[in-house]
Short mmCIF file of C-alpha atoms in Angstrom, two decimals:
data_model
loop_
_atom_site.label_atom_id
_atom_site.label_comp_id
_atom_site.label_asym_id
_atom_site.label_seq_id
_atom_site.Cartn_x
_atom_site.Cartn_y
_atom_site.Cartn_z
CA UNK A 1 -68.18 -99.93 95.04
CA UNK A 2 -68.91 -97.86 98.13
CA UNK A 3 -65.33 -96.69 98.24
CA UNK A 4 -65.54 -95.57 94.64
CA UNK A 5 -68.75 -93.75 95.41
CA UNK A 6 -67.27 -92.00 98.41
CA UNK A 7 -64.24 -91.00 96.37
CA UNK A 8 -66.53 -89.64 93.72
CA UNK A 9 -68.43 -87.62 96.28
CA UNK A 10 -65.24 -86.31 97.82
CA UNK A 11 -63.94 -85.26 94.42
CA UNK A 12 -67.29 -83.70 93.75
CA UNK A 13 -67.09 -81.67 96.92
CA UNK A 14 -63.57 -80.52 96.06
CA UNK A 15 -64.67 -79.67 92.55
CA UNK A 16 -67.58 -77.73 93.94
CA UNK A 17 -65.25 -75.63 96.05
CA UNK A 18 -62.93 -75.02 93.12
CA UNK A 19 -65.80 -74.04 90.87
CA UNK A 20 -67.23 -71.82 93.53
CA UNK A 21 -63.90 -70.03 93.94
CA UNK A 22 -63.76 -69.54 90.21
CA UNK A 23 -67.23 -68.07 90.06
CA UNK A 24 -67.00 -65.11 92.40
CA UNK A 25 -68.70 -62.90 89.85
CA UNK A 26 -71.36 -65.38 88.89
CA UNK A 27 -74.99 -64.32 88.85
CA UNK A 28 -75.74 -66.87 91.56
CA UNK A 29 -73.94 -66.65 94.90
CA UNK A 30 -70.87 -68.87 95.28
CA UNK A 31 -71.08 -71.82 97.61
CA UNK A 32 -70.60 -75.52 97.92
CA UNK A 33 -72.82 -78.15 96.44
CA UNK A 34 -73.50 -80.71 99.11
CA UNK A 35 -73.14 -83.73 96.91
CA UNK A 36 -74.96 -86.65 98.42
CA UNK A 37 -74.77 -85.21 101.91
CA UNK A 38 -77.73 -82.98 102.46
CA UNK A 39 -81.07 -84.48 101.48
CA UNK A 40 -83.41 -82.19 99.59
CA UNK A 41 -86.26 -80.58 101.45
CA UNK A 42 -89.02 -83.11 101.83
CA UNK A 43 -92.46 -82.78 103.28
CA UNK A 44 -93.32 -79.57 104.99
CA UNK A 45 -95.63 -78.69 102.16
CA UNK A 46 -99.25 -79.42 101.53
CA UNK A 47 -100.22 -82.42 99.44
CA UNK A 48 -100.86 -81.71 95.78
CA UNK A 49 -103.68 -83.25 93.79
CA UNK A 50 -102.24 -82.56 90.37
CA UNK A 51 -99.17 -83.26 88.24
CA UNK A 52 -97.04 -80.96 86.12
CA UNK A 53 -95.28 -81.15 82.78
CA UNK A 54 -93.28 -78.43 81.15
CA UNK A 55 -90.50 -77.50 78.83
CA UNK A 56 -89.03 -74.49 77.16
CA UNK A 57 -86.77 -71.59 77.93
CA UNK A 58 -86.21 -68.88 80.54
CA UNK A 59 -84.16 -65.74 79.87
CA UNK A 60 -85.07 -62.76 82.05
CA UNK A 61 -84.57 -62.95 85.81
CA UNK A 62 -87.40 -62.80 88.29
CA UNK A 63 -90.43 -61.25 86.61
CA UNK A 64 -88.65 -58.64 84.52
CA UNK A 65 -90.40 -59.50 81.29
CA UNK A 66 -89.86 -62.47 79.03
CA UNK A 67 -87.73 -61.16 76.17
CA UNK A 68 -84.86 -63.30 74.99
CA UNK A 69 -81.43 -62.25 76.19
CA UNK A 70 -78.94 -60.94 73.67
CA UNK A 71 -77.39 -63.88 71.81
CA UNK A 72 -73.83 -62.97 72.82
CA UNK A 73 -74.72 -63.07 76.52
CA UNK A 74 -75.77 -66.75 76.44
CA UNK A 75 -77.84 -65.77 79.48
CA UNK A 76 -80.66 -68.27 79.30
CA UNK A 77 -81.65 -71.74 80.39
CA UNK A 78 -83.74 -74.41 78.74
CA UNK A 79 -85.61 -77.13 80.53
CA UNK A 80 -88.02 -80.03 80.38
CA UNK A 81 -89.73 -81.91 83.19
CA UNK A 82 -92.53 -84.17 84.30
CA UNK A 83 -93.40 -84.49 87.95
CA UNK A 84 -96.22 -85.94 90.00
CA UNK A 85 -97.02 -86.78 93.61
CA UNK A 86 -97.27 -90.33 94.83
CA UNK A 87 -100.70 -91.91 94.94
CA UNK A 88 -100.95 -91.45 98.71
CA UNK A 89 -100.11 -88.25 100.50
CA UNK A 90 -98.70 -87.87 103.08
CA UNK A 91 -95.89 -88.64 102.70
CA UNK A 92 -95.15 -86.13 99.99
CA UNK A 93 -93.17 -88.52 97.83
CA UNK A 94 -93.10 -87.82 94.14
CA UNK A 95 -91.69 -89.09 90.88
CA UNK A 96 -90.56 -87.77 87.55
CA UNK A 97 -87.58 -86.25 85.84
CA UNK A 98 -86.10 -82.87 85.09
CA UNK A 99 -83.56 -81.65 82.55
CA UNK A 100 -82.12 -78.17 83.05
CA UNK A 101 -79.48 -76.58 80.81
CA UNK A 102 -77.90 -73.34 81.93
CA UNK A 103 -75.99 -71.53 79.18
CA UNK A 104 -74.68 -68.48 80.99
CA UNK A 105 -70.87 -68.87 81.23
CA UNK A 106 -70.93 -66.71 84.36
CA UNK A 107 -73.02 -69.28 86.17
CA UNK A 108 -71.73 -72.25 88.15
CA UNK A 109 -69.16 -74.31 86.25
CA UNK A 110 -69.32 -72.02 83.24
CA UNK A 111 -72.85 -73.25 82.64
CA UNK A 112 -74.07 -76.79 83.05
CA UNK A 113 -76.50 -79.56 82.18
CA UNK A 114 -78.46 -80.99 85.09
CA UNK A 115 -80.35 -84.28 85.02
CA UNK A 116 -82.64 -84.62 88.02
CA UNK A 117 -84.85 -87.36 89.45
CA UNK A 118 -87.92 -86.21 91.32
CA UNK A 119 -88.40 -87.63 94.83
CA UNK A 120 -90.99 -85.25 96.33
CA UNK A 121 -93.92 -83.20 95.12
CA UNK A 122 -96.06 -80.71 97.02
CA UNK A 123 -97.78 -77.41 96.52
CA UNK A 124 -95.39 -74.44 96.92
CA UNK A 125 -94.23 -73.09 100.24
CA UNK A 126 -92.86 -69.78 98.92
CA UNK A 127 -94.60 -66.61 97.81
CA UNK A 128 -96.73 -68.63 95.38
CA UNK A 129 -98.17 -70.84 98.13
CA UNK A 130 -101.66 -69.44 97.72
CA UNK A 131 -101.63 -69.80 93.95
CA UNK A 132 -103.39 -73.01 92.99
CA UNK A 133 -101.77 -72.94 89.58
CA UNK A 134 -98.32 -73.69 91.03
CA UNK A 135 -96.53 -76.83 92.17
CA UNK A 136 -93.25 -77.62 93.91
CA UNK A 137 -91.00 -80.62 93.50
CA UNK A 138 -87.39 -81.71 93.85
CA UNK A 139 -84.93 -84.48 94.36
CA UNK A 140 -81.39 -85.38 93.33
CA UNK A 141 -79.47 -85.36 90.10
CA UNK A 142 -76.23 -85.29 88.15
CA UNK A 143 -74.67 -82.00 87.18
CA UNK A 144 -72.26 -81.81 84.24
CA UNK A 145 -70.53 -78.46 83.97
CA UNK A 146 -69.22 -76.83 80.82
CA UNK A 147 -65.84 -76.92 82.54
CA UNK A 148 -65.93 -80.71 82.32
CA UNK A 149 -66.81 -81.31 85.95
CA UNK A 150 -69.39 -83.87 87.04
CA UNK A 151 -71.16 -83.87 90.37
CA UNK A 152 -73.43 -86.71 91.43
CA UNK A 153 -76.35 -86.70 93.86
CA UNK A 154 -76.81 -82.96 93.81
CA UNK A 155 -80.04 -81.84 95.40
CA UNK A 156 -82.47 -79.59 93.53
CA UNK A 157 -85.81 -78.00 94.12
CA UNK A 158 -88.23 -76.43 91.70
CA UNK A 159 -89.51 -73.95 94.24
CA UNK A 160 -92.48 -73.29 92.03
CA UNK A 161 -93.62 -74.09 88.52
CA UNK A 162 -96.77 -72.17 87.64
CA UNK A 163 -99.29 -72.81 84.89
CA UNK A 164 -100.69 -69.30 84.69
CA UNK A 165 -102.28 -69.36 81.24
CA UNK A 166 -102.08 -70.59 77.67
CA UNK A 167 -99.82 -69.98 75.87
CA UNK A 168 -97.04 -70.41 78.37
CA UNK A 169 -94.81 -67.76 76.81
CA UNK A 170 -95.12 -64.53 78.76
CA UNK A 171 -97.40 -66.17 81.35
CA UNK A 172 -96.04 -69.30 83.01
CA UNK A 173 -93.06 -69.00 85.32
CA UNK A 174 -90.62 -71.22 87.16
CA UNK A 175 -88.05 -70.95 89.92
CA UNK A 176 -85.35 -73.57 90.44
CA UNK A 177 -82.60 -73.95 93.01
CA UNK A 178 -79.76 -76.41 92.47
CA UNK A 179 -77.52 -77.16 95.43
CA UNK A 180 -76.62 -73.90 97.09
CA UNK A 181 -74.89 -72.38 94.10
CA UNK A 182 -77.57 -71.76 91.54
CA UNK A 183 -81.01 -70.33 91.20
CA UNK A 184 -83.01 -69.01 88.28
CA UNK A 185 -86.46 -67.55 88.40
CA UNK A 186 -88.30 -66.19 85.43
CA UNK A 187 -91.20 -66.06 83.04
CA UNK A 188 -91.03 -68.42 80.09
CA UNK A 189 -89.62 -66.96 76.89
CA UNK A 190 -90.50 -70.21 75.11
CA UNK A 191 -92.42 -73.39 75.83
CA UNK A 192 -95.14 -74.12 78.31
CA UNK A 193 -95.99 -75.45 81.77
CA UNK A 194 -99.21 -77.36 82.26
CA UNK A 195 -100.97 -78.57 85.36
CA UNK A 196 -103.00 -81.74 84.92
CA UNK A 197 -105.31 -83.74 87.09
CA UNK A 198 -104.01 -87.03 88.42
CA UNK A 199 -104.87 -90.02 86.29
CA UNK A 200 -103.01 -93.28 85.76
CA UNK A 201 -99.24 -93.21 85.79
CA UNK A 202 -98.50 -90.43 83.33
CA UNK B 1 -119.46 -64.40 64.00
CA UNK B 2 -120.63 -67.77 62.75
CA UNK B 3 -117.05 -68.97 62.50
CA UNK B 4 -116.32 -67.87 66.06
CA UNK B 5 -119.40 -69.71 67.24
CA UNK B 6 -118.34 -72.87 65.45
CA UNK B 7 -114.84 -72.63 66.90
CA UNK B 8 -116.22 -72.23 70.41
CA UNK B 9 -118.64 -75.09 69.87
CA UNK B 10 -115.89 -77.34 68.57
CA UNK B 11 -113.59 -76.51 71.45
CA UNK B 12 -116.37 -77.13 73.94
CA UNK B 13 -117.08 -80.47 72.36
CA UNK B 14 -113.38 -81.24 72.38
CA UNK B 15 -113.21 -80.58 76.09
CA UNK B 16 -114.94 -83.88 76.70
CA UNK B 17 -113.20 -85.80 73.92
CA UNK B 18 -110.01 -87.75 74.14
CA UNK B 19 -106.95 -85.79 73.15
CA UNK B 20 -103.63 -86.86 71.75
CA UNK B 21 -100.18 -85.31 71.90
CA UNK B 22 -96.99 -85.96 69.99
CA UNK B 23 -93.51 -84.65 70.54
CA UNK B 24 -90.15 -85.28 68.96
CA UNK B 25 -86.75 -83.65 69.08
CA UNK B 26 -83.26 -84.41 67.83
CA UNK B 27 -79.98 -82.64 67.33
CA UNK B 28 -78.85 -83.54 63.84
CA UNK B 29 -79.90 -85.50 60.79
CA UNK B 30 -77.72 -85.99 57.73
CA UNK B 31 -78.87 -87.54 54.47
CA UNK B 32 -76.11 -86.97 51.95
CA UNK B 33 -74.62 -89.07 49.16
CA UNK B 34 -73.08 -92.09 50.82
CA UNK B 35 -74.14 -91.29 54.34
CA UNK B 36 -77.28 -91.22 56.44
CA UNK B 37 -76.85 -90.51 60.12
CA UNK B 38 -78.87 -89.12 62.99
CA UNK B 39 -78.17 -88.22 66.60
CA UNK B 40 -80.35 -89.65 69.40
CA UNK B 41 -84.05 -88.84 69.08
CA UNK B 42 -86.42 -87.97 71.90
CA UNK B 43 -89.90 -89.24 71.11
CA UNK B 44 -92.81 -88.55 73.43
CA UNK B 45 -94.69 -91.73 74.37
CA UNK B 46 -98.25 -91.82 73.06
CA UNK B 47 -99.48 -91.77 76.64
CA UNK B 48 -97.47 -88.63 77.37
CA UNK B 49 -94.62 -88.21 79.81
CA UNK B 50 -91.06 -87.31 78.95
CA UNK B 51 -88.28 -88.49 76.67
CA UNK B 52 -84.71 -87.40 76.09
CA UNK B 53 -82.05 -87.97 73.44
CA UNK B 54 -78.54 -86.84 74.24
CA UNK B 55 -74.99 -87.10 72.98
CA UNK B 56 -71.74 -85.45 74.00
CA UNK B 57 -70.78 -84.92 70.37
CA UNK B 58 -71.88 -85.77 66.85
CA UNK B 59 -70.05 -85.43 63.57
CA UNK B 60 -70.31 -86.33 59.90
CA UNK B 61 -67.25 -85.18 57.99
CA UNK B 62 -67.97 -82.16 55.83
CA UNK B 63 -71.62 -82.06 56.89
CA UNK B 64 -71.93 -81.29 60.57
CA UNK B 65 -70.02 -81.12 63.82
CA UNK B 66 -71.71 -80.36 67.13
CA UNK B 67 -71.29 -80.83 70.84
CA UNK B 68 -73.57 -81.18 73.83
CA UNK B 69 -76.62 -82.37 71.92
CA UNK B 70 -79.66 -82.34 74.14
CA UNK B 71 -83.18 -83.16 72.97
CA UNK B 72 -86.12 -83.22 75.38
CA UNK B 73 -89.84 -83.62 74.84
CA UNK B 74 -92.58 -83.60 77.48
CA UNK B 75 -96.35 -83.60 77.34
CA UNK B 76 -99.66 -84.91 78.56
CA UNK B 77 -103.01 -85.52 76.90
CA UNK B 78 -105.89 -84.65 79.15
CA UNK B 79 -109.56 -84.00 78.61
CA UNK B 80 -109.38 -80.42 79.86
CA UNK B 81 -105.88 -79.42 78.90
CA UNK B 82 -103.20 -80.97 76.74
CA UNK B 83 -99.78 -79.91 75.65
CA UNK B 84 -96.47 -80.99 74.22
CA UNK B 85 -93.27 -79.02 74.39
CA UNK B 86 -90.06 -80.14 72.73
CA UNK B 87 -86.60 -78.61 72.77
CA UNK B 88 -83.39 -79.38 70.91
CA UNK B 89 -80.10 -77.76 71.74
CA UNK B 90 -76.59 -78.06 70.40
CA UNK B 91 -73.35 -76.21 71.03
CA UNK B 92 -70.27 -75.41 68.92
CA UNK B 93 -72.16 -76.18 65.73
CA UNK B 94 -70.53 -76.22 62.31
CA UNK B 95 -72.57 -77.15 59.24
CA UNK B 96 -71.93 -77.60 55.54
CA UNK B 97 -68.16 -77.47 55.78
CA UNK B 98 -68.22 -74.43 58.05
CA UNK B 99 -70.55 -72.34 55.90
CA UNK B 100 -72.78 -72.03 58.97
CA UNK B 101 -71.50 -71.93 62.53
CA UNK B 102 -73.10 -71.07 65.87
CA UNK B 103 -72.15 -71.21 69.53
CA UNK B 104 -75.60 -72.42 70.51
CA UNK B 105 -78.60 -73.56 68.48
CA UNK B 106 -81.92 -73.79 70.32
CA UNK B 107 -85.18 -75.09 68.89
CA UNK B 108 -88.40 -74.90 70.93
CA UNK B 109 -91.70 -76.25 69.60
CA UNK B 110 -94.86 -75.90 71.66
CA UNK B 111 -98.42 -77.05 71.00
CA UNK B 112 -101.27 -76.80 73.46
CA UNK B 113 -104.95 -76.96 74.18
CA UNK B 114 -106.44 -75.09 77.08
CA UNK B 115 -110.10 -75.45 77.88
CA UNK B 116 -111.09 -72.88 75.29
CA UNK B 117 -107.89 -72.08 73.43
CA UNK B 118 -105.34 -73.87 71.36
CA UNK B 119 -102.22 -73.06 69.42
CA UNK B 120 -98.65 -73.81 68.53
CA UNK B 121 -95.51 -71.73 68.32
CA UNK B 122 -91.75 -71.77 68.01
CA UNK B 123 -91.16 -69.06 70.62
CA UNK B 124 -87.83 -69.36 72.39
CA UNK B 125 -86.00 -70.70 69.36
CA UNK B 126 -82.79 -68.92 68.47
CA UNK B 127 -79.07 -68.84 67.82
CA UNK B 128 -76.09 -67.57 69.77
CA UNK B 129 -73.25 -66.16 67.67
CA UNK B 130 -74.57 -67.32 64.32
CA UNK B 131 -72.20 -66.92 61.37
CA UNK B 132 -73.33 -67.59 57.79
CA UNK B 133 -70.92 -67.44 54.87
CA UNK B 134 -68.48 -65.58 57.08
CA UNK B 135 -71.03 -62.93 58.10
CA UNK B 136 -72.00 -62.66 61.73
CA UNK B 137 -75.77 -62.42 62.21
CA UNK B 138 -76.46 -60.22 65.22
CA UNK B 139 -80.22 -59.87 64.84
CA UNK B 140 -83.00 -62.33 65.43
CA UNK B 141 -83.42 -64.68 62.47
CA UNK B 142 -86.98 -64.46 61.17
CA UNK B 143 -88.81 -67.73 60.64
CA UNK B 144 -88.10 -69.39 57.28
CA UNK B 145 -85.14 -67.24 56.29
CA UNK B 146 -83.45 -68.65 53.20
CA UNK B 147 -79.77 -68.09 52.48
CA UNK B 148 -77.62 -69.29 49.59
CA UNK B 149 -74.59 -71.42 50.35
CA UNK B 150 -72.32 -71.19 47.29
CA UNK B 151 -71.06 -74.59 46.21
CA UNK B 152 -73.36 -76.35 48.70
CA UNK B 153 -76.96 -75.38 47.96
CA UNK B 154 -79.07 -73.28 50.28
CA UNK B 155 -80.25 -73.23 53.86
CA UNK B 156 -83.48 -72.34 55.59
CA UNK B 157 -82.80 -70.85 59.00
CA UNK B 158 -85.37 -71.02 61.78
CA UNK B 159 -87.61 -73.12 59.56
CA UNK B 160 -91.09 -73.27 61.09
CA UNK B 161 -93.65 -75.63 59.61
CA UNK B 162 -97.16 -75.37 61.04
CA UNK B 163 -99.30 -78.50 61.11
CA UNK B 164 -102.86 -79.24 62.16
CA UNK B 165 -106.11 -77.70 61.04
CA UNK B 166 -106.10 -74.85 63.53
CA UNK B 167 -109.36 -75.95 65.04
CA UNK B 168 -109.17 -79.45 66.43
CA UNK B 169 -105.43 -79.88 65.97
CA UNK B 170 -102.34 -77.72 66.26
CA UNK B 171 -98.70 -78.48 65.67
CA UNK B 172 -95.36 -77.12 64.63
CA UNK B 173 -91.95 -78.37 63.55
CA UNK B 174 -88.97 -76.10 64.07
CA UNK B 175 -85.72 -76.85 62.22
CA UNK B 176 -83.18 -74.21 63.15
CA UNK B 177 -80.79 -75.07 60.31
CA UNK B 178 -82.08 -76.96 57.29
CA UNK B 179 -79.44 -77.26 54.61
CA UNK B 180 -80.57 -78.47 51.19
CA UNK B 181 -77.62 -79.96 49.33
CA UNK B 182 -77.54 -79.39 45.57
CA UNK B 183 -75.30 -80.48 42.74
CA UNK B 184 -73.89 -78.21 40.04
CA UNK B 185 -77.16 -78.44 38.11
CA UNK B 186 -79.20 -77.35 41.11
CA UNK B 187 -80.64 -80.77 41.73
CA UNK B 188 -81.19 -81.75 45.33
CA UNK B 189 -78.77 -84.42 46.51
CA UNK B 190 -79.46 -84.48 50.21
CA UNK B 191 -80.17 -82.50 53.34
CA UNK B 192 -78.82 -81.65 56.76
CA UNK B 193 -81.13 -80.75 59.65
CA UNK B 194 -79.73 -79.27 62.84
CA UNK B 195 -81.79 -78.45 65.91
CA UNK B 196 -85.19 -79.98 65.28
CA UNK B 197 -88.20 -79.93 67.60
CA UNK B 198 -91.81 -80.91 66.87
CA UNK B 199 -94.96 -80.83 68.97
CA UNK B 200 -98.63 -81.36 68.21
CA UNK B 201 -101.97 -81.76 69.95
CA UNK B 202 -105.29 -83.01 68.62
CA UNK B 203 -108.74 -83.71 69.95
#
């Protein structure tokens, strides 16, 4: 079992290198995904007293508006997530799930679907650290590329997910980093992100 | 003025009332003579949270072929703020014997309550490389655009169906491709739905 797992990880690492070589012109910088080797950042951030849910679509990079990209470019991502901190903090453990679908063929693997499991949750440590509307979470997941590659135990971090206002379109924004090969940061062109107080298990 | 006051009053009252959310998304549904089939459905638990429904591929001969079906719905009901957001995506879609094709079909349905606002929308929904009856559609498809499909029936593209009373409840269903199958007499014989997402909130 362990041997099979190690083989899988080794193949994943090789695949990551191959994909990275094939993506020199990708929007994200090329690099290797450290499958199952490097743990995601954990701790180092303040405890959060809220949870987040969200879903929708991101097209434009950074904060350059929220218009949809041209259809032929396929330059957009869709997502859905729920994330919350553990009942006691510290430690900054968290739970939840994330789905992220990148459609841009110039991105890693010709685009991919990522299925992540949340293991930590804090307030942000980046430029949104002082914004109480934002949260940060991350963990590990499985990445299936459009080029038929699968990588297991890939680390990810939602550097910030911000519930700026209702509706979420044109207001809320999110930044995600997957492994070392992908990042997308933008204002929602569809959907919503909501910050909720902590109650129960949902 | 009076209406605005009533709306504000209702929303204020709602802020301390229990709220509910629903969410649902799926890739394809086919109800045609001799066949009823549906791809995995994502249904938001009544307590909120997240649900997914995925399939690598889905096909019903002559009706629909699609790959990479991915349906996700998330949401939470809270006293102060509630929301549900559902997405359905498919790739390499072919419907109604190839009368409609698209590289990517994306449906996004969002419903929300803030402390003093509420609403629902289908923003973010769209097609990539949509072709209908051999014609490439390069512009955004307006909600509820109807097109004839000779020998098949007709289709409603980017179908958006608002639900709720607009005061204490909001909701929307987005069906990106809704084919209504008709016989030679124009009688409805079935339907095909591709890229469906629904979300609603109520207090």
